[in-house]
C-alpha cells in the first residue's frame, strides 16, 4: 500500500514587516493540488495558533510532499500540527485530521489514492483535542445523512488514536532532552 508522506518545516515566529499582509503563510510543494490544500491548511492553522502569544510575528509553514498516495490533506494537517508542536508555537488546541472514504458502502479510514478514486465519496474531518469538536470538513461526492454520521463516528475513534500518537511523539522527544 502506497501512503502519502510529507516533510513540514516551520520558520518563525519571525519579525512582522509592513510589506507582509498575512501573519501565517503556507507553502506546499510537490503535490497535484497545492492551492486547495494550502487554503484549507491555512484556515486550520489560523484557528489553532494563539496569535496573542506571538503578536506582530509571521510564521511560515513549508510542506514538501514526498509521496502522494492518498489521504494527502489529512497527512498535511497532521504533519503541520506536529511541526508546530515541535517548534513550540503556542497553540489553542491541537488539530488532527482523518480522511474517510465510502467504497462500496464500506467506510475506509485513510484511503489510498486508488481507494479514493474508487470511492463514491471522500471526506477529510478535522477535530480539536479539547472536546473532540469538529473544526472543519472537506467533502467530495454525495453523502447520505446516515453515512455522514457513521463516518463522523468512525473518524472520532481514529482521531482519538492520532492524539495518542501526538502525545507519545512529544513525550519521546521531551524525554530525550
Short mmCIF file of C-alpha atoms in Angstrom, two decimals:
data_model
loop_
_atom_site.label_atom_id
_atom_site.label_comp_id
_atom_site.label_asym_id
_atom_site.label_seq_id
_atom_site.Cartn_x
_atom_site.Cartn_y
_atom_site.Cartn_z
CA UNK A 1 0.00 0.00 0.00
CA UNK A 2 1.43 3.35 -1.06
CA UNK A 3 0.86 6.05 1.56
CA UNK A 4 1.31 9.80 1.50
CA UNK A 5 4.27 11.33 3.28
CA UNK A 6 5.31 14.93 3.80
CA UNK A 7 8.11 16.93 5.38
CA UNK A 8 6.91 20.02 7.22
CA UNK A 9 9.16 22.92 8.24
CA UNK A 10 8.22 25.85 10.46
CA UNK A 11 10.01 29.16 10.07
CA UNK A 12 9.23 31.61 12.83
CA UNK A 13 7.83 33.26 14.67
CA UNK A 14 9.72 35.98 12.87
CA UNK A 15 9.51 39.73 12.84
CA UNK A 16 6.44 41.10 11.10
CA UNK A 17 7.34 43.62 8.41
CA UNK A 18 4.96 46.15 6.92
CA UNK A 19 5.01 44.65 3.42
CA UNK A 20 3.72 41.30 4.69
CA UNK A 21 -0.05 41.10 4.83
CA UNK A 22 -0.52 37.66 6.36
CA UNK A 23 0.91 36.60 9.72
CA UNK A 24 0.77 32.94 8.58
CA UNK A 25 1.98 31.68 5.23
CA UNK A 26 1.60 28.13 3.94
CA UNK A 27 3.70 26.92 1.01
CA UNK A 28 3.03 23.50 -0.48
CA UNK A 29 5.45 21.83 -2.85
CA UNK A 30 5.30 18.68 -4.95
CA UNK A 31 1.61 17.81 -4.93
CA UNK A 32 -1.12 17.79 -7.55
CA UNK A 33 -3.44 20.41 -5.99
CA UNK A 34 -1.32 22.80 -3.90
CA UNK A 35 -3.68 25.80 -3.93
CA UNK A 36 -6.70 23.97 -2.50
CA UNK A 37 -4.69 22.15 0.16
CA UNK A 38 -2.78 25.33 1.10
CA UNK A 39 -6.01 27.31 1.61
CA UNK A 40 -7.60 24.60 3.76
CA UNK A 41 -4.41 24.10 5.78
CA UNK A 42 -4.06 27.86 6.31
CA UNK A 43 -7.62 28.06 7.68
CA UNK A 44 -6.95 25.24 10.14
CA UNK A 45 -3.57 26.59 11.29
CA UNK A 46 -5.02 30.09 11.70
CA UNK A 47 -7.63 28.68 14.13
CA UNK A 48 -5.06 26.70 16.09
CA UNK A 49 -2.31 29.28 16.69
CA UNK A 50 -2.61 31.59 19.70
CA UNK A 51 -1.94 34.83 17.85
CA UNK A 52 -1.93 36.95 21.01
CA UNK A 53 1.11 34.99 22.25
CA UNK A 54 3.10 35.81 19.10
CA UNK A 55 1.97 39.37 18.24
CA UNK A 56 3.34 41.12 15.16
CA UNK A 57 5.03 37.90 14.08
CA UNK A 58 5.00 35.83 10.93
CA UNK A 59 5.05 32.07 10.78
CA UNK A 60 5.87 30.29 7.54
CA UNK A 61 4.85 26.66 7.12
CA UNK A 62 6.51 24.79 4.30
CA UNK A 63 5.07 21.41 3.30
CA UNK A 64 7.04 19.26 0.88
CA UNK A 65 5.15 16.26 -0.48
CA UNK A 66 7.47 13.26 -0.63
CA UNK A 67 4.90 10.69 -1.71
CA UNK A 68 1.28 11.22 -2.73
CA UNK A 69 -0.59 8.01 -2.12
CA UNK A 70 -3.97 9.10 -0.78
CA UNK A 71 -5.27 10.97 2.27
CA UNK A 72 -2.87 13.81 1.43
CA UNK A 73 -4.91 16.59 3.06
CA UNK A 74 -5.06 14.81 6.41
CA UNK A 75 -1.36 13.96 6.15
CA UNK A 76 -0.53 17.66 5.62
CA UNK A 77 -2.72 18.80 8.55
CA UNK A 78 -1.30 16.19 10.92
CA UNK A 79 2.27 16.92 9.82
CA UNK A 80 1.76 20.67 10.27
CA UNK A 81 0.31 20.18 13.76
CA UNK A 82 3.25 18.02 14.82
CA UNK A 83 5.70 20.56 13.36
CA UNK A 84 4.01 23.43 15.21
CA UNK A 85 4.23 21.45 18.45
CA UNK A 86 7.89 20.65 17.78
CA UNK A 87 8.64 24.34 17.09
CA UNK A 88 6.95 25.30 20.40
CA UNK A 89 4.48 27.63 18.67
CA UNK A 90 1.74 28.49 21.22
CA UNK A 91 -1.48 26.68 20.27
CA UNK A 92 -5.11 26.96 21.45
CA UNK A 93 -5.52 23.24 20.90
CA UNK A 94 -4.17 20.51 18.66
CA UNK A 95 -5.79 19.63 15.36
CA UNK A 96 -5.87 16.15 13.90
CA UNK A 97 -7.40 15.10 10.61
CA UNK A 98 -8.81 11.82 9.36
CA UNK A 99 -9.73 11.06 5.76
CA UNK A 100 -12.57 8.60 5.26
CA UNK A 101 -13.91 7.19 2.01
CA UNK A 102 -17.11 5.39 1.17
CA UNK A 103 -16.08 2.47 -1.03
CA UNK A 104 -18.93 0.09 -1.98
CA UNK A 105 -20.92 1.06 1.14
CA UNK A 106 -17.87 0.36 3.34
CA UNK A 107 -16.05 3.07 5.32
CA UNK A 108 -12.30 3.13 4.69
CA UNK A 109 -10.07 5.16 7.04
CA UNK A 110 -7.03 6.85 5.48
CA UNK A 111 -7.79 5.52 1.98
CA UNK A 112 -5.08 5.04 -0.61
CA UNK A 113 -5.21 7.02 -3.85
CA UNK A 114 -6.75 4.02 -5.63
CA UNK A 115 -9.44 3.70 -2.95
CA UNK A 116 -10.16 7.45 -3.17
CA UNK A 117 -10.65 7.13 -6.94
CA UNK A 118 -12.94 4.13 -6.49
CA UNK A 119 -14.95 5.76 -3.68
CA UNK A 120 -18.37 7.29 -4.19
CA UNK A 121 -17.44 9.95 -1.60
CA UNK A 122 -14.33 11.09 0.29
CA UNK A 123 -14.26 13.31 3.36
CA UNK A 124 -11.48 14.80 5.49
CA UNK A 125 -12.60 15.66 9.02
CA UNK A 126 -10.52 17.84 11.35
CA UNK A 127 -11.01 17.71 15.13
CA UNK A 128 -9.55 19.50 18.14
CA UNK A 129 -8.15 17.64 21.11
CA UNK A 130 -10.01 19.56 23.84
CA UNK A 131 -13.59 18.43 23.28
CA UNK A 132 -13.12 16.36 20.14
CA UNK A 133 -15.11 19.02 18.30
CA UNK A 134 -15.27 19.08 14.53
CA UNK A 135 -13.24 22.09 13.31
CA UNK A 136 -13.60 21.60 9.58
CA UNK A 137 -14.77 19.15 6.97
CA UNK A 138 -13.82 18.86 3.30
CA UNK A 139 -16.12 16.63 1.25
CA UNK A 140 -16.11 15.28 -2.28
CA UNK A 141 -19.04 13.26 -3.52
CA UNK A 142 -22.56 12.78 -2.22
CA UNK A 143 -23.23 11.64 1.34
CA UNK A 144 -26.50 10.47 2.80
CA UNK A 145 -27.05 11.78 6.37
CA UNK A 146 -26.77 8.27 7.88
CA UNK A 147 -23.48 7.64 6.02
CA UNK A 148 -22.12 11.01 7.13
CA UNK A 149 -22.85 10.24 10.80
CA UNK A 150 -21.32 6.76 10.51
CA UNK A 151 -18.18 8.32 9.03
CA UNK A 152 -18.13 11.01 11.70
CA UNK A 153 -18.25 8.37 14.47
CA UNK A 154 -15.54 6.30 12.77
CA UNK A 155 -13.35 9.38 12.33
CA UNK A 156 -13.74 10.36 16.01
CA UNK A 157 -12.43 6.96 17.06
CA UNK A 158 -9.49 7.20 14.65
CA UNK A 159 -8.63 10.78 15.65
CA UNK A 160 -8.50 9.76 19.29
CA UNK A 161 -5.73 7.33 18.32
CA UNK A 162 -3.96 10.15 16.46
CA UNK A 163 -3.96 12.37 19.54
CA UNK A 164 -2.41 9.48 21.48
CA UNK A 165 0.31 9.25 18.81
CA UNK A 166 0.93 13.02 19.13
CA UNK A 167 1.30 12.58 22.90
CA UNK A 168 3.70 9.65 22.52
CA UNK A 169 5.86 11.52 19.98
CA UNK A 170 6.16 14.60 22.17
CA UNK A 171 6.81 12.54 25.33
CA UNK A 172 9.55 10.67 23.50
CA UNK A 173 11.09 13.91 22.25
CA UNK A 174 10.96 15.58 25.67
CA UNK A 175 12.40 12.53 27.46
CA UNK A 176 15.45 12.67 25.17
CA UNK A 177 16.15 16.32 26.07
#
